Amino acid sequence: MPDIKVTPLGAGQDVGRSCILVSIGGKNIMLDCGMHMGFNDDRRFPDFSYITQNGRLTEFLDCVIISHFHLDHCGALPYMSEMVGYDGPIYMTHPTKAICPILLEDFRKITVDKKGETNFFTSQMIKDCMKKVVPLNLHQTVQVDDELEIKAYYAGHVLGAAMVQIKVGSESVVYTGDYNMTPDRHLGAAWIDKCRPDILISESTYATTIRDSKRCRERDFLKKVHETVERGGKVLIPVFALGRAQELCILLETFWERMNLKAPIYFSTGLTEKANHYYKLFITWTNQKIRKTFVQRNMFEFKHIKAFDRSYADNPGPMVVFATPGMLHAGQSLQIFKKWAGNEKNMVIMPGYCVQGTVGHKILNGQKKLEMEGRATLDVKLQVEYMSFSAHADAKGIMQLIRMAEPRNMLLVHGEAKKMEFLKDKIEQEFSISCFMPANGETTTIVTNPSVPVDISLNLLKREMALGGPLPDAKKPRTMHGTLIMKDNSLRLVSPEQALKELGLNEHQLRFTCRVQLHDPHSDTDTLSRIYTHLKSVLKSYSIQHVPDGTVIVESIVIKVTSSAEEPNLKVILLSWSYQDEELGSFLSTLLKKGLPS
Amino acid sequence: MDGDCSSLLPAVCLVLADPKQTPPDDTSLEKLLDWFKDLHSQSNGQVLLEHQPCLLEFISSVCASKATDPAILSFTLKLTGLLAASKQDFHLLEEGGHLVCVFEREAWSVCDLWEDASVRSGWIQGLLNMLKHQQALDFICRQGLIKVILQLQNDRSLFVACLANQLLVQILKLLTPSDVTSGSDAVVSSKSSSSLDWVSVSSEITNAVVEALSSENHPQVLQGVQLLSLVLSQCEEPIRSSLWKDVLPPLEVLINRGSEPLTQPLMTVLRAAVMTPLLGQSEYKVEEFLEVMLGTGNRKEGILCATLIVKLEKCPKVLKRKAMDIILLPLQCVSTQSQDEKEVDLVLKEPLSQKALCISLLVQSLSSLAELAHKEYFEGVCIPSVTSRVVQLLRVCSGHCTSSLLHVSACTHLIGSCKIQRCGLDTLGALSVYEDNLDLRKDIFGVLLDYLKSPDSHATVLKKTFQAVLRWIGVCASFPDLLQFISNDLFPVLEKRMCDVRWEVRDSTLEFITQLTVALSDNSGFVEVLYTSGLVSILLSLLSDTEGYVRASAVTAVGEAVTSSVQQMALVSKINLLEEALAQMMIILSQDTEGFPRRAVVKTFTSWLKGSNPITALDSSLSSVLSLGGNDFDWEVKMHTLELAEALMEKMLTCCPYAVQSFSSSERTRLTQSLSKLKDLGLFDVLLNGLFDCDRPVCEKSCQLLLKLKRLNAEKADFDHDALVLKACGNRWGDEVQSRFLNKQQVKASEHVLIGGGEGTEKDLHCIKEIPLSVILQILDLDDMQRMLKLSSDHVVNSPRSLMEDILSAAQQSEENIVDCY
């Protein structure tokens, strides 16, 4: 039986880096190629040696698909394509292709700056990798080769994020990447066709959470910023160049406008211009509100948010500063943090994950004394807040997506084992489908029952209609008889006559013959007449003919009687029938073996 | 282990052993193990457990707890193994019954923990960590763990199965006498002292391999085959050949069966086998198997096998010949002339008529050829004929199919196939190493040009084409017709490609032009052709391309073009390239929103400055480049600016090398002049601002350059200091230097007061708007700063102390931060 195999190399029962292998219809596809930012050696990348030992990734993989630009989904891509050596096609949406190199470059810049870093890719490698990327449009079916096709759907989450349907013949898999089922301030909600895939591979970051509305979190954020500014404090928001930063900028910009606030807001890096450029360029990927507003006013051209100069950090009075990098481990965000940390009026808001070892990680864990370079101790007196704005589907959203796509099986990735377990039970109960949650390195195999599409000739359908019965209905399967022709990669069911005609073949009749001996003290002609009479009485509904040339015919069955001169009473009855009358033929031979009624 | 760590470790152990605590983030435990690994390698026979009894307590309490988190249990298993790697700690652990307690598999099954793959993998890794001495092996065997390991070899988790194989290989290695006798930590040579029957251990493993290879269950066969490959590549004699002898019968069956899913793993076995002395001994049948593999199974694997054979040193010529034929066959089939039709048709008719198979065969054939060409493995093969076929194949792929070609159906599969085009172009490039091919250069350049011209060429194909063109131009440089090709054929296509709608193509074209200019920069004819073509003006126009990558490549290409024009002085007067380039580059440096182009500009200036022919026109721009680059918000632009500053210092101060002892007065004047010119260029501002930058690499580089200056200053103390006074006000570095200066002044003043001196510090505050460079260099404790910068670890603190503090503070944090990710 054909099957689909799914093996996570990452994101199997964890929220680390995503990298999932799918084998479907003889094709091998890698879904996402993420990096773990918490390590500074090869452990940050998926171990590709499990895919193929000789580094022949190009031969093994038919394509790589990247769902969105976050580094835990695309960070290992340049390593894989330029250092391990994958030369095949890589697919991602247009915005992802545009933004991905910015984030990779951003991370490379803060990584190469660190000590003890090994085996990391260069700018040139990022560029060379991006040159191999084939961009995808939403809802456009792309043929990877003759058999494999992929189609992207809107996933929300971040600009350009996509879910992707992978199809080989009638078998299909949908991979969600990270998605969000509720629209947020700058993006819309995920959506997919009722495509009934064999497997829906879904993220499950918030598998057990019904999250409080994003509005609440936003209100909370604005309240905290406002309070700090009101009491004359400074707010530092460490961010990465792209993604959450833009969302928070829109939020503050609107709030400042509404409240008529005067405290300055700064964005510390030039990268924001580029980022905003992409948001403008890909405006169709944002939500309806932004698209509408864009006609009157560009949401990404901020009135209150200005470029930061490092001398501003010492200015008296309140201010809000967005600074990179997001984990407070180097650069401007750290420099500003050091200046402001000693004042309890100030606040730092961490809007994302921080890896162990960074200042961000330490202060989130409540450390109040930090040993900085030069062995000086920094007292952390400012307020530390953690706010999650990440846009993932919660339990309700995941169930909603299942209802939308109607998959035959479900497979959970990108979540914690315990939470997945809970959701798995819920899905199995509510939808009566199997739900899997393989750990990294474990393969889930799902046997499929592929339906093979066949065209049926009109003649054959007409003939079937003539025989009566209901009209053809896609939802009610029924049996059809005909000749199956495989030609030029297509399958057609036609009548045998048409098949002969089309293929230029002669018809060969296949007949079964059988001899039955019986003793009958009559002439051959009489014996035949007796047979005729006997059959007439037994097979009442059949047309039975006694032909003058000395044969009896029942349907296709021909019966003759012979005898030898030596033994005139020993009659040899010859029966012959075509394969269609196989049953009747054997019945008659058995009947005649029993002898004729006296 | 230092004092800080020793005092933190007990608390960390308590936190980790507490089942109520959620385990720390996934990297912390791994990093903790890394630290223990380092400790173990540096221990020099010290017994870690004796000094840290908390570790034993930790292990016992994890073993005793039934509610341990799988992550913590897995960590404990690995840690125990790591500790037991030293013999003394091993004894301590064994005496206390800890080893049995930790590695007793049944214990973990009871509480379902064994179901968790991380526990199974931790169990194996623990044993692997421990397996550094014979006692460890003894323990494994005595506890009957070999059976469990063999079971785990077929685990549902790929990771666990692979680890189990590694562990088995490690066990076999320890059973090998050469390993037993050598190695310091390892092992006593007299096995007789051991109570164990070593033969039975190795035969248990061998039997398992034989059984696996004879099995009908595919995953089991696969694991057996993988273990066999590992043993062949990692174990020594006699284990290697004794295992090989035992597996020969089932292996022979497998190879003769030619089962497709197994061909690749079987090839791995043979690849490992040919590297051993098993090759060349007829009873081991390695050559025989290779020959079978050549002919059976799917033909792609046949080509792989053939490639392996061709590379073998010791191999019968007949077999090599046959292997070469197999590699060439697919290529012959699609590009042969009709008279050979019958011969070829029979063998590959079917595979070539199926598109996917046809492509994969050709790709394999071409990549094998490329691999062999690189190392010049072709023996007795007519290279030009092979090259012609590759050229012909590339023609077919681009749609130039000639009617004389054999497999018309195959040809339709090939038209537009990017896979074959890319592979074919790689192969064609690789074939440039053969001089015999030079006569074919017209054909070769012809087909490459077709690819460059074709509007259908995919961006990745064009990139490969450029690479191939470059290789062939490199070997054809001496032919007079090359320049004609470049000017008449190549340049017009390049001009077109530079205006391609795809940024990938524009960028690859620019990269190609740069490489071409570098390769042919000493060829005056080329430079003339370059300047008489319209290429240069398009290069300049690409400096304002919409894509940052392209602008950066354009900057580099223009930079090279200028360099080459400077080398051929005669041309410079005809064009105002440099002027225009400088103007546009300054716009990029001051206005470009992306880092790459700005970085490229500064790098280009540095390379111009370092060039053998000085470009005098640069002088007017240098000050702006230094100021813009030094104030850039991209730290890499700042780094490149510092490299430019370094080049500038080298150039201007080399007339008076640092080591020279005595100076004539004219030299001294010159030095003073040079320094004051550097000051006018703003170089010192760049260095001093860099010193207080927020990015460590920038500080480090600035510090290094300032130290150089300081040394020079010290050596030539008698030059004119007054000429080198810097304005402290209005500069970023000014505040820092001023405050340090004032601090020193205050210290001095207070000393003065103590002695009975007067006031006046307030007054001094306003007096230091200008400070001589020599004073600045004295105020700044540069040596100390450099030492500190080297010590600092960029705030992703890698120290074990910080790691343990993080684990402890995370445990105190009651509120769980919701999982989030970028």
PDB file of C-alpha atoms in Angstrom, chain A residues 5 75 248 277 297 349 376 436 467 493 580:
ATOM      1  CA  LYS A   5       6.104   9.272   5.908  1.00  0.00           C
ATOM      2  CA  GLY A  75      17.986  30.031   9.800  1.00  0.00           C
ATOM      3  CA  LEU A 248       4.479  47.620  18.036  1.00  0.00           C
ATOM      4  CA  HIS A 277       9.841  49.438   2.640  1.00  0.00           C
ATOM      5  CA  ARG A 297      -2.318  57.469   4.517  1.00  0.00           C
ATOM      6  CA  ILE A 349       9.880  45.503  27.707  1.00  0.00           C
ATOM      7  CA  ALA A 376      31.830  45.831  36.740  1.00  0.00           C
ATOM      8  CA  PHE A 436       0.098  11.838  15.618  1.00  0.00           C
ATOM      9  CA  LEU A 467     -29.273  -0.317 -18.703  1.00  0.00           C
ATOM     10  CA  LEU A 493     -12.285   3.552 -19.325  1.00  0.00           C
ATOM     11  CA  GLN A 580     -18.536 -14.230 -20.373  1.00  0.00           C
TER      12      GLN A 580
END
